[in-house]
Amino acid sequence: MDIVETVFPNSFDTVLMAVVPANAYYYQWSTGDSLPYIVPSGPGTYCVTVTHSSGCTASACYEYGQMFGNFTVKGFVTAEGSSPNLTLQGTVYLYEYDSTAAALTLYGQTALLPDPTLPPQPNGNAYYDFGAVPQGEYLALALLAPNTPGSDDYLPTYYGDVQTWQEASHIIVPHNGQLFNITLTKGDSLSGPGTINGFVSEGPGFHGGGNDRGDAVEGATVLLFDEDEKPLSYRLSASDGGYTFEELPYGTYKLVVDIPGLPATAAWVTISPDQAAITVNFDVNDQGVTNAREAILNAAISLWPNPAGQTLQVRVNATENLNATVEIISTLGQVLRSEQKAIAAGETNFSMDTGRLSPGIYLLSLRNGNERIVRRFAKK
């Protein structure tokens, strides 16, 4: 009994088939499949054992090389909840992912285009097409052009419908011919007295530089989330690295600077009547994106248990003596409890009474002069 290798390429995939001269055969592939054919997942060695109903067997292995076919990366971009006549204008960026180094490099970019073959859709829509791309792993990011319809309402969105590259779904090539559609995330309209602003700049040692801060980082995506980590809005840093979120209600916010390939540290801030304007600066270096507020927070204070019960334990590691005000603040900015604490250099431990708090999310704020660090906790 002979086994013949046959390859059938088409526009979507490549089929590797074991061909025998008659029926009544059973197939067992090294992949675990039991059909007469398989779709190889990539280059490598694939083996099959064919057994006749009489008990006779034959085996063969195939060295499978470069995949055949025309593997394109393309799809639709839609703005959910928008006018059917909204014409999306912008760009889709395709990043190649190196899983060994956990690094991203820009493969290419292409403009969003209207699809004249489609009837009007319930949402604004466009499509993108990178054509055939090499075998590998990719991330796709859709961004509407500034000052175009919908650009103030919809956030930059990765394939997988998320806002940061670390959460994005990966596009694997070769694939089975699917479209890689992106639904843009819609932000919220905000109105209030608060402001968050700051700068994004090259940090010490960026790209082998010295210890001084470097140039401004233009075009970085600064994302704003609420206390439940729901996306609200975004800004692209200006030529001087600056960004500003205005008209924010009192409450707690999370900020993240998304630069593909660089891990980011989030900054949590609370806008309240006694602090309606907050500045958060971000440093970009070869290890990622950091901010002084969160770096101090992580190093200086820890809370447990979280969620808290009747009491919340607090540990502070300070580099100098502090005469600190410790506050528990609601997500609406209301100070619910305030205590003065003398914190010595080194490690200090104390507890806060949380027994009268209703279940929910709160902020513990430690303020020394004009400096404040904030940590979020839950009450069960």
mmCIF file of C-alpha atoms in Angstrom:
data_model
loop_
_atom_site.group_PDB
_atom_site.id
_atom_site.type_symbol
_atom_site.label_atom_id
_atom_site.label_comp_id
_atom_site.label_asym_id
_atom_site.label_seq_id
_atom_site.Cartn_x
_atom_site.Cartn_y
_atom_site.Cartn_z
ATOM 1 C CA MET A 1 0.000 0.000 0.000
ATOM 2 C CA ASP A 2 1.458 3.352 -1.047
ATOM 3 C CA ILE A 3 0.753 6.824 0.328
ATOM 4 C CA VAL A 4 0.990 9.721 -2.088
ATOM 5 C CA GLU A 5 1.534 13.325 -0.929
ATOM 6 C CA THR A 6 -0.797 15.810 -2.592
ATOM 7 C CA VAL A 7 -0.941 19.550 -1.916
ATOM 8 C CA PHE A 8 -3.959 21.642 -2.908
ATOM 9 C CA PRO A 9 -3.295 25.373 -2.505
ATOM 10 C CA ASN A 10 -6.181 27.812 -2.692
ATOM 11 C CA SER A 11 -6.780 31.414 -1.708
ATOM 12 C CA PHE A 12 -7.217 30.594 1.972
ATOM 13 C CA ASP A 13 -5.123 27.618 3.032
ATOM 14 C CA THR A 14 -2.994 24.659 2.047
ATOM 15 C CA VAL A 15 -4.223 21.096 2.417
ATOM 16 C CA LEU A 16 -1.902 18.144 2.943
ATOM 17 C CA MET A 17 -3.672 14.933 1.880
ATOM 18 C CA ALA A 18 -2.762 11.264 2.167
ATOM 19 C CA VAL A 19 -4.033 9.535 -1.001
ATOM 20 C CA VAL A 20 -4.494 5.752 -1.128
ATOM 21 C CA PRO A 21 -5.877 3.609 -3.973
ATOM 22 C CA ALA A 22 -9.115 2.465 -2.312
ATOM 23 C CA ASN A 23 -11.641 3.228 0.417
ATOM 24 C CA ALA A 24 -12.061 1.627 3.867
ATOM 25 C CA TYR A 25 -8.931 3.220 5.358
ATOM 26 C CA TYR A 26 -8.393 4.853 8.757
ATOM 27 C CA TYR A 27 -6.049 7.828 9.196
ATOM 28 C CA GLN A 28 -3.993 8.943 12.172
ATOM 29 C CA TRP A 29 -1.892 12.105 11.796
ATOM 30 C CA SER A 30 0.849 13.257 14.148
ATOM 31 C CA THR A 31 -1.338 16.307 14.833
ATOM 32 C CA GLY A 32 -4.048 14.042 16.273
ATOM 33 C CA ASP A 33 -6.359 14.467 13.270
ATOM 34 C CA SER A 34 -8.115 11.419 11.826
ATOM 35 C CA LEU A 35 -9.339 12.740 8.467
ATOM 36 C CA PRO A 36 -7.653 11.948 5.137
ATOM 37 C CA TYR A 37 -6.253 15.501 5.119
ATOM 38 C CA ILE A 38 -4.998 18.223 7.456
ATOM 39 C CA VAL A 39 -4.358 21.952 7.231
ATOM 40 C CA PRO A 40 -0.754 22.412 8.447
ATOM 41 C CA SER A 41 -0.322 25.087 11.105
ATOM 42 C CA GLY A 42 3.147 25.981 9.803
ATOM 43 C CA PRO A 43 6.381 24.567 8.405
ATOM 44 C CA GLY A 44 7.511 21.312 9.997
ATOM 45 C CA THR A 45 7.305 17.532 9.835
ATOM 46 C CA TYR A 46 3.855 15.939 9.540
ATOM 47 C CA CYS A 47 3.394 12.163 9.756
ATOM 48 C CA VAL A 48 0.395 9.964 8.954
ATOM 49 C CA THR A 49 -0.369 6.286 9.505
ATOM 50 C CA VAL A 50 -3.036 4.728 7.281
ATOM 51 C CA THR A 51 -4.705 1.495 8.395
ATOM 52 C CA HIS A 52 -6.835 -0.704 6.123
ATOM 53 C CA SER A 53 -9.883 -2.476 7.492
ATOM 54 C CA SER A 54 -7.942 -5.731 7.029
ATOM 55 C CA GLY A 55 -5.278 -4.500 9.467
ATOM 56 C CA CYS A 56 -2.548 -3.582 6.956
ATOM 57 C CA THR A 57 -0.809 -0.284 7.736
ATOM 58 C CA ALA A 58 1.509 2.154 6.023
ATOM 59 C CA SER A 59 3.164 5.318 7.327
ATOM 60 C CA ALA A 60 4.775 8.362 5.774
ATOM 61 C CA CYS A 61 6.174 11.710 6.941
ATOM 62 C CA TYR A 62 6.272 14.978 5.023
ATOM 63 C CA GLU A 63 8.668 17.889 5.447
ATOM 64 C CA TYR A 64 6.352 20.803 4.978
ATOM 65 C CA GLY A 65 8.029 24.101 4.062
ATOM 66 C CA GLN A 66 6.819 27.575 3.186
ATOM 67 C CA MET A 67 3.045 27.858 3.151
ATOM 68 C CA PHE A 68 1.338 28.333 -0.166
ATOM 69 C CA GLY A 69 -1.508 30.705 -0.794
ATOM 70 C CA ASN A 70 -2.165 34.420 -0.679
ATOM 71 C CA PHE A 71 -2.537 35.282 3.011
ATOM 72 C CA THR A 72 -3.842 38.807 3.294
ATOM 73 C CA VAL A 73 -4.489 40.932 6.374
ATOM 74 C CA LYS A 74 -7.629 42.954 5.817
ATOM 75 C CA GLY A 75 -10.957 43.746 7.414
ATOM 76 C CA PHE A 76 -13.615 46.308 8.196
ATOM 77 C CA VAL A 77 -13.451 49.151 10.707
ATOM 78 C CA THR A 78 -16.796 50.239 12.156
ATOM 79 C CA ALA A 79 -17.878 53.002 14.522
ATOM 80 C CA GLU A 80 -20.667 51.489 16.591
ATOM 81 C CA GLY A 81 -23.614 53.773 17.237
ATOM 82 C CA SER A 82 -22.618 56.339 14.627
ATOM 83 C CA SER A 83 -24.596 57.742 11.728
ATOM 84 C CA PRO A 84 -24.932 55.310 8.796
ATOM 85 C CA ASN A 85 -23.567 58.037 6.530
ATOM 86 C CA LEU A 86 -20.447 58.685 8.611
ATOM 87 C CA THR A 87 -17.352 58.302 6.441
ATOM 88 C CA LEU A 88 -14.432 57.138 8.543
ATOM 89 C CA GLN A 89 -11.076 58.681 7.678
ATOM 90 C CA GLY A 90 -7.889 57.482 9.250
ATOM 91 C CA THR A 91 -5.132 54.903 9.262
ATOM 92 C CA VAL A 92 -4.618 51.292 10.258
ATOM 93 C CA TYR A 93 -1.133 50.408 11.507
ATOM 94 C CA LEU A 94 0.167 46.843 11.299
ATOM 95 C CA TYR A 95 2.856 45.814 13.799
ATOM 96 C CA GLU A 96 4.876 42.620 13.519
ATOM 97 C CA TYR A 97 5.271 40.823 16.841
ATOM 98 C CA ASP A 98 8.470 38.999 17.794
ATOM 99 C CA SER A 99 7.303 36.512 20.427
ATOM 100 C CA THR A 100 10.871 35.612 21.418
ATOM 101 C CA ALA A 101 11.874 39.182 22.244
ATOM 102 C CA ALA A 102 8.289 40.307 23.038
ATOM 103 C CA ALA A 103 8.936 43.257 20.707
ATOM 104 C CA LEU A 104 6.843 45.083 18.110
ATOM 105 C CA THR A 105 8.059 46.701 14.902
ATOM 106 C CA LEU A 106 5.913 48.656 12.463
ATOM 107 C CA TYR A 107 5.309 46.504 9.370
ATOM 108 C CA GLY A 108 3.292 49.108 7.492
ATOM 109 C CA GLN A 109 0.296 51.406 7.480
ATOM 110 C CA THR A 110 -2.646 51.894 5.151
ATOM 111 C CA ALA A 111 -5.469 54.403 4.851
ATOM 112 C CA LEU A 112 -9.065 53.550 5.675
ATOM 113 C CA LEU A 113 -11.136 53.343 2.500
ATOM 114 C CA PRO A 114 -14.898 53.362 1.898
ATOM 115 C CA ASP A 115 -16.271 50.154 0.400
ATOM 116 C CA PRO A 116 -18.401 51.043 -2.637
ATOM 117 C CA THR A 117 -19.675 47.452 -2.918
ATOM 118 C CA LEU A 118 -21.554 47.633 0.399
ATOM 119 C CA PRO A 119 -25.022 49.129 0.934
ATOM 120 C CA PRO A 120 -25.378 51.683 3.772
ATOM 121 C CA GLN A 121 -24.561 50.036 7.094
ATOM 122 C CA PRO A 122 -26.094 50.697 10.548
ATOM 123 C CA ASN A 123 -22.697 52.031 11.665
ATOM 124 C CA GLY A 124 -20.082 54.155 9.962
ATOM 125 C CA ASN A 125 -17.700 51.770 8.258
ATOM 126 C CA ALA A 126 -14.575 51.557 6.153
ATOM 127 C CA TYR A 127 -12.137 48.838 5.220
ATOM 128 C CA TYR A 128 -8.385 48.272 5.128
ATOM 129 C CA ASP A 129 -6.222 45.859 3.165
ATOM 130 C CA PHE A 130 -2.488 45.237 3.606
ATOM 131 C CA GLY A 131 -2.458 42.645 0.832
ATOM 132 C CA ALA A 132 -0.344 39.522 1.235
ATOM 133 C CA VAL A 133 1.966 39.558 4.259
ATOM 134 C CA PRO A 134 4.711 37.114 5.291
ATOM 135 C CA GLN A 135 4.087 34.354 7.775
ATOM 136 C CA GLY A 136 4.221 35.687 11.310
ATOM 137 C CA GLU A 137 2.318 37.311 14.165
ATOM 138 C CA TYR A 138 0.816 40.796 13.919
ATOM 139 C CA LEU A 139 -1.209 43.465 15.741
ATOM 140 C CA ALA A 140 -3.484 45.946 13.951
ATOM 141 C CA LEU A 141 -4.399 49.413 15.291
ATOM 142 C CA ALA A 142 -7.087 51.689 13.806
ATOM 143 C CA LEU A 143 -6.858 55.440 14.439
ATOM 144 C CA LEU A 144 -9.175 58.099 13.019
ATOM 145 C CA ALA A 145 -7.445 61.165 11.615
ATOM 146 C CA PRO A 146 -7.625 64.275 13.847
ATOM 147 C CA ASN A 147 -10.393 66.759 13.031
ATOM 148 C CA THR A 148 -12.319 64.274 10.879
ATOM 149 C CA PRO A 149 -15.882 63.016 11.497
ATOM 150 C CA GLY A 150 -15.974 60.851 14.616
ATOM 151 C CA SER A 151 -12.367 61.514 15.658
ATOM 152 C CA ASP A 152 -13.438 63.226 18.905
ATOM 153 C CA ASP A 153 -15.851 60.425 19.778
ATOM 154 C CA TYR A 154 -13.946 57.225 19.019
ATOM 155 C CA LEU A 155 -10.705 56.061 20.609
ATOM 156 C CA PRO A 156 -7.761 54.356 18.882
ATOM 157 C CA THR A 157 -8.655 50.662 18.868
ATOM 158 C CA TYR A 158 -6.657 47.490 18.276
ATOM 159 C CA TYR A 159 -7.912 44.320 16.645
ATOM 160 C CA GLY A 160 -9.646 42.652 19.567
ATOM 161 C CA ASP A 161 -11.484 45.940 20.301
ATOM 162 C CA VAL A 162 -9.167 47.099 23.108
ATOM 163 C CA GLN A 163 -7.098 50.248 23.683
ATOM 164 C CA THR A 164 -3.619 48.961 24.592
ATOM 165 C CA TRP A 165 -1.232 46.800 22.597
ATOM 166 C CA GLN A 166 -0.685 44.433 25.528
ATOM 167 C CA GLU A 167 -4.400 43.496 25.498
ATOM 168 C CA ALA A 168 -4.760 43.258 21.703
ATOM 169 C CA SER A 169 -5.650 40.033 19.893
ATOM 170 C CA HIS A 170 -2.863 38.702 17.696
ATOM 171 C CA ILE A 171 -3.279 38.085 13.977
ATOM 172 C CA ILE A 172 -1.608 34.807 13.024
ATOM 173 C CA VAL A 173 -0.443 34.308 9.429
ATOM 174 C CA PRO A 174 -1.105 31.846 7.825
ATOM 175 C CA HIS A 175 -4.797 31.826 8.657
ATOM 176 C CA ASN A 176 -8.013 30.375 7.289
ATOM 177 C CA GLY A 177 -9.037 33.428 5.298
ATOM 178 C CA GLN A 178 -10.960 35.354 7.948
ATOM 179 C CA LEU A 179 -11.357 39.111 8.055
ATOM 180 C CA PHE A 180 -9.776 40.985 10.956
ATOM 181 C CA ASN A 181 -12.537 43.455 11.791
ATOM 182 C CA ILE A 182 -12.131 46.273 14.310
ATOM 183 C CA THR A 183 -15.010 47.973 16.139
ATOM 184 C CA LEU A 184 -13.882 51.384 17.352
ATOM 185 C CA THR A 185 -14.437 52.081 21.056
ATOM 186 C CA LYS A 186 -16.717 55.048 21.689
ATOM 187 C CA GLY A 187 -15.759 57.441 24.487
ATOM 188 C CA ASP A 188 -17.994 59.455 26.818
ATOM 189 C CA SER A 189 -18.960 63.122 26.819
ATOM 190 C CA LEU A 190 -17.615 64.655 30.030
ATOM 191 C CA SER A 191 -18.565 67.848 31.842
ATOM 192 C CA GLY A 192 -17.042 69.132 35.056
ATOM 193 C CA PRO A 193 -14.517 71.507 36.655
ATOM 194 C CA GLY A 194 -11.477 69.210 36.655
ATOM 195 C CA THR A 195 -8.312 69.124 34.540
ATOM 196 C CA ILE A 196 -5.534 66.569 34.060
ATOM 197 C CA ASN A 197 -2.500 67.614 32.059
ATOM 198 C CA GLY A 198 1.175 66.855 31.700
ATOM 199 C CA PHE A 199 3.988 65.989 29.312
ATOM 200 C CA VAL A 200 5.358 62.861 27.648
ATOM 201 C CA SER A 201 9.124 63.019 27.214
ATOM 202 C CA GLU A 202 12.133 60.797 26.742
ATOM 203 C CA GLY A 203 13.335 59.587 30.110
ATOM 204 C CA PRO A 204 16.906 59.231 31.378
ATOM 205 C CA GLY A 205 18.908 56.671 29.421
ATOM 206 C CA PHE A 206 16.427 56.445 26.529
ATOM 207 C CA HIS A 207 18.171 54.875 23.500
ATOM 208 C CA GLY A 208 21.480 54.864 25.362
ATOM 209 C CA GLY A 209 21.378 58.526 26.369
ATOM 210 C CA GLY A 210 22.611 60.033 29.617
ATOM 211 C CA ASN A 211 20.821 60.687 32.884
ATOM 212 C CA ASP A 212 19.052 63.862 31.760
ATOM 213 C CA ARG A 213 15.556 63.887 30.343
ATOM 214 C CA GLY A 214 15.443 63.987 26.575
ATOM 215 C CA ASP A 215 13.208 65.477 23.932
ATOM 216 C CA ALA A 216 9.437 65.660 23.921
ATOM 217 C CA VAL A 217 7.593 62.610 22.575
ATOM 218 C CA GLU A 218 5.074 63.745 19.974
ATOM 219 C CA GLY A 219 2.091 61.654 18.889
ATOM 220 C CA ALA A 220 1.977 59.322 21.904
ATOM 221 C CA THR A 221 -1.530 58.082 22.733
ATOM 222 C CA VAL A 222 -2.593 59.164 26.240
ATOM 223 C CA LEU A 223 -5.678 57.170 27.280
ATOM 224 C CA LEU A 224 -8.158 58.198 29.983
ATOM 225 C CA PHE A 225 -10.254 55.602 31.864
ATOM 226 C CA ASP A 226 -12.742 55.941 34.718
ATOM 227 C CA GLU A 227 -12.419 54.223 38.111
ATOM 228 C CA ASP A 228 -13.929 51.035 36.627
ATOM 229 C CA GLU A 229 -11.343 51.166 33.816
ATOM 230 C CA LYS A 230 -13.939 52.022 31.179
ATOM 231 C CA PRO A 231 -12.338 53.991 28.294
ATOM 232 C CA LEU A 232 -13.434 57.639 28.283
ATOM 233 C CA SER A 233 -11.217 59.658 25.961
ATOM 234 C CA TYR A 234 -7.722 60.070 24.548
ATOM 235 C CA ARG A 235 -5.218 62.688 23.467
ATOM 236 C CA LEU A 236 -2.210 62.560 21.144
ATOM 237 C CA SER A 237 0.742 64.341 22.739
ATOM 238 C CA ALA A 238 1.604 67.615 20.989
ATOM 239 C CA SER A 239 4.951 68.673 19.521
ATOM 240 C CA ASP A 240 6.100 69.728 23.003
ATOM 241 C CA GLY A 241 4.915 66.399 24.461
ATOM 242 C CA GLY A 242 1.978 68.053 26.208
ATOM 243 C CA TYR A 243 -1.559 66.751 26.660
ATOM 244 C CA THR A 244 -4.655 68.074 28.468
ATOM 245 C CA PHE A 245 -8.007 66.587 29.507
ATOM 246 C CA GLU A 246 -10.460 69.321 30.467
ATOM 247 C CA GLU A 247 -14.015 69.530 31.848
ATOM 248 C CA LEU A 248 -13.663 66.399 33.970
ATOM 249 C CA PRO A 249 -16.147 65.631 36.771
ATOM 250 C CA TYR A 250 -14.828 65.011 40.274
ATOM 251 C CA GLY A 251 -13.764 61.413 40.611
ATOM 252 C CA THR A 252 -10.985 58.915 40.061
ATOM 253 C CA TYR A 253 -9.262 58.342 36.733
ATOM 254 C CA LYS A 254 -6.653 56.053 35.251
ATOM 255 C CA LEU A 255 -4.148 57.305 32.658
ATOM 256 C CA VAL A 256 -2.074 55.095 30.361
ATOM 257 C CA VAL A 257 0.342 56.085 27.586
ATOM 258 C CA ASP A 258 0.144 53.465 24.838
ATOM 259 C CA ILE A 259 3.271 53.215 22.674
ATOM 260 C CA PRO A 260 3.292 49.884 20.789
ATOM 261 C CA GLY A 261 6.019 47.602 22.096
ATOM 262 C CA LEU A 262 6.716 49.500 25.334
ATOM 263 C CA PRO A 263 5.137 48.285 28.603
ATOM 264 C CA ALA A 264 3.205 51.058 30.346
ATOM 265 C CA THR A 265 2.628 51.860 34.014
ATOM 266 C CA ALA A 266 -0.786 53.338 34.783
ATOM 267 C CA ALA A 267 -1.290 56.477 36.868
ATOM 268 C CA TRP A 268 -4.331 56.714 39.160
ATOM 269 C CA VAL A 269 -5.458 60.219 40.122
ATOM 270 C CA THR A 270 -8.410 61.720 41.973
ATOM 271 C CA ILE A 271 -9.950 65.086 41.121
ATOM 272 C CA SER A 272 -11.685 66.644 44.121
ATOM 273 C CA PRO A 273 -12.767 70.121 45.269
ATOM 274 C CA ASP A 274 -9.425 70.633 47.022
ATOM 275 C CA GLN A 275 -7.440 69.468 43.972
ATOM 276 C CA ALA A 276 -9.319 70.108 40.736
ATOM 277 C CA ALA A 277 -6.196 70.318 38.535
ATOM 278 C CA ILE A 278 -3.590 67.542 38.489
ATOM 279 C CA THR A 279 -0.360 67.230 36.518
ATOM 280 C CA VAL A 280 0.970 63.793 35.538
ATOM 281 C CA ASN A 281 4.189 63.594 33.514
ATOM 282 C CA PHE A 282 5.305 60.429 31.736
ATOM 283 C CA ASP A 283 8.839 59.276 30.925
ATOM 284 C CA VAL A 284 9.567 57.019 27.945
ATOM 285 C CA ASN A 285 12.664 54.833 28.179
ATOM 286 C CA ASP A 286 13.901 51.555 26.727
ATOM 287 C CA GLN A 287 12.125 49.580 29.464
ATOM 288 C CA GLY A 288 8.721 51.186 28.988
ATOM 289 C CA VAL A 289 6.579 54.172 29.951
ATOM 290 C CA THR A 290 6.589 55.271 33.596
ATOM 291 C CA ASN A 291 5.306 58.195 35.621
ATOM 292 C CA ALA A 292 6.653 59.623 38.844
ATOM 293 C CA ARG A 293 3.262 59.469 40.549
ATOM 294 C CA GLU A 294 2.799 55.733 40.073
ATOM 295 C CA ALA A 295 6.488 54.914 40.588
ATOM 296 C CA ILE A 296 6.413 56.567 44.018
ATOM 297 C CA LEU A 297 3.086 54.907 44.783
ATOM 298 C CA ASN A 298 4.312 51.400 44.034
ATOM 299 C CA ALA A 299 7.508 51.878 46.022
ATOM 300 C CA ALA A 300 6.016 53.792 48.952
ATOM 301 C CA ILE A 301 2.676 52.318 49.937
ATOM 302 C CA SER A 302 0.888 48.968 50.029
ATOM 303 C CA LEU A 303 -2.596 48.034 51.270
ATOM 304 C CA TRP A 304 -4.105 44.802 52.570
ATOM 305 C CA PRO A 305 -6.482 43.055 52.719
ATOM 306 C CA ASN A 306 -8.017 44.242 49.476
ATOM 307 C CA PRO A 307 -11.024 44.081 49.487
ATOM 308 C CA ALA A 308 -10.995 45.404 53.051
ATOM 309 C CA GLY A 309 -13.302 44.381 55.867
ATOM 310 C CA GLN A 310 -13.479 46.270 59.169
ATOM 311 C CA THR A 311 -9.934 47.645 58.864
ATOM 312 C CA LEU A 312 -7.438 48.404 56.111
ATOM 313 C CA GLN A 313 -3.757 47.803 56.849
ATOM 314 C CA VAL A 314 -1.312 50.334 55.391
ATOM 315 C CA ARG A 315 2.460 50.016 55.008
ATOM 316 C CA VAL A 316 4.514 53.057 53.964
ATOM 317 C CA ASN A 317 8.187 53.021 53.030
ATOM 318 C CA ALA A 318 9.490 56.600 53.138
ATOM 319 C CA THR A 319 12.907 57.997 52.313
ATOM 320 C CA GLU A 320 12.447 60.834 54.832
ATOM 321 C CA ASN A 321 10.263 61.810 57.779
ATOM 322 C CA LEU A 322 6.754 62.849 56.724
ATOM 323 C CA ASN A 323 3.966 64.745 58.454
ATOM 324 C CA ALA A 324 1.281 63.212 56.279
ATOM 325 C CA THR A 325 -2.464 63.566 55.928
ATOM 326 C CA VAL A 326 -4.057 60.183 55.229
ATOM 327 C CA GLU A 327 -7.539 60.301 53.685
ATOM 328 C CA ILE A 328 -10.148 57.848 52.487
ATOM 329 C CA ILE A 329 -11.939 59.376 49.486
ATOM 330 C CA SER A 330 -15.032 58.271 47.585
ATOM 331 C CA THR A 331 -14.994 58.000 43.801
ATOM 332 C CA LEU A 332 -16.972 61.274 43.734
ATOM 333 C CA GLY A 333 -14.105 63.055 45.475
ATOM 334 C CA GLN A 334 -15.718 63.266 48.936
ATOM 335 C CA VAL A 335 -13.282 62.953 51.866
ATOM 336 C CA LEU A 336 -14.838 60.359 54.183
ATOM 337 C CA ARG A 337 -12.062 60.024 56.748
ATOM 338 C CA SER A 338 -8.932 62.069 57.453
ATOM 339 C CA GLU A 339 -6.089 61.458 59.922
ATOM 340 C CA GLN A 340 -2.691 63.023 60.553
ATOM 341 C CA LYS A 341 0.172 60.533 60.646
ATOM 342 C CA ALA A 342 3.795 61.072 61.630
ATOM 343 C CA ILE A 343 5.658 58.729 59.285
ATOM 344 C CA ALA A 344 9.326 58.116 59.988
ATOM 345 C CA ALA A 345 11.933 57.362 57.353
ATOM 346 C CA GLY A 346 11.891 53.648 56.633
ATOM 347 C CA GLU A 347 8.904 51.370 57.145
ATOM 348 C CA THR A 348 5.761 52.501 58.986
ATOM 349 C CA ASN A 349 2.637 50.383 59.506
ATOM 350 C CA PHE A 350 -0.806 51.570 60.612
ATOM 351 C CA SER A 351 -4.484 50.734 60.096
ATOM 352 C CA MET A 352 -7.524 52.694 58.935
ATOM 353 C CA ASP A 353 -11.065 52.031 60.154
ATOM 354 C CA THR A 354 -13.200 50.967 57.174
ATOM 355 C CA GLY A 355 -16.030 49.281 59.076
ATOM 356 C CA ARG A 356 -18.561 52.041 58.377
ATOM 357 C CA LEU A 357 -17.880 52.243 54.650
ATOM 358 C CA SER A 358 -20.478 50.860 52.270
ATOM 359 C CA PRO A 359 -19.296 48.167 49.834
ATOM 360 C CA GLY A 360 -17.634 49.747 46.809
ATOM 361 C CA ILE A 361 -14.454 51.333 45.454
ATOM 362 C CA TYR A 362 -12.472 53.936 47.431
ATOM 363 C CA LEU A 363 -9.153 55.767 47.323
ATOM 364 C CA LEU A 364 -6.591 55.994 50.085
ATOM 365 C CA SER A 365 -4.648 59.236 49.706
ATOM 366 C CA LEU A 366 -1.397 60.062 51.488
ATOM 367 C CA ARG A 367 -0.567 63.769 51.195
ATOM 368 C CA ASN A 368 2.600 65.516 52.323
ATOM 369 C CA GLY A 369 2.620 69.226 51.500
ATOM 370 C CA ASN A 370 1.857 69.612 47.798
ATOM 371 C CA GLU A 371 2.673 65.990 46.987
ATOM 372 C CA ARG A 372 0.051 63.268 47.020
ATOM 373 C CA ILE A 373 0.045 59.563 46.271
ATOM 374 C CA VAL A 374 -3.164 57.583 45.831
ATOM 375 C CA ARG A 375 -3.977 53.893 46.038
ATOM 376 C CA ARG A 376 -7.324 52.332 45.100
ATOM 377 C CA PHE A 377 -8.984 49.686 47.285
ATOM 378 C CA ALA A 378 -12.331 47.943 47.585
ATOM 379 C CA LYS A 379 -14.616 47.521 50.605
ATOM 380 C CA LYS A 380 -16.491 44.237 50.707
#
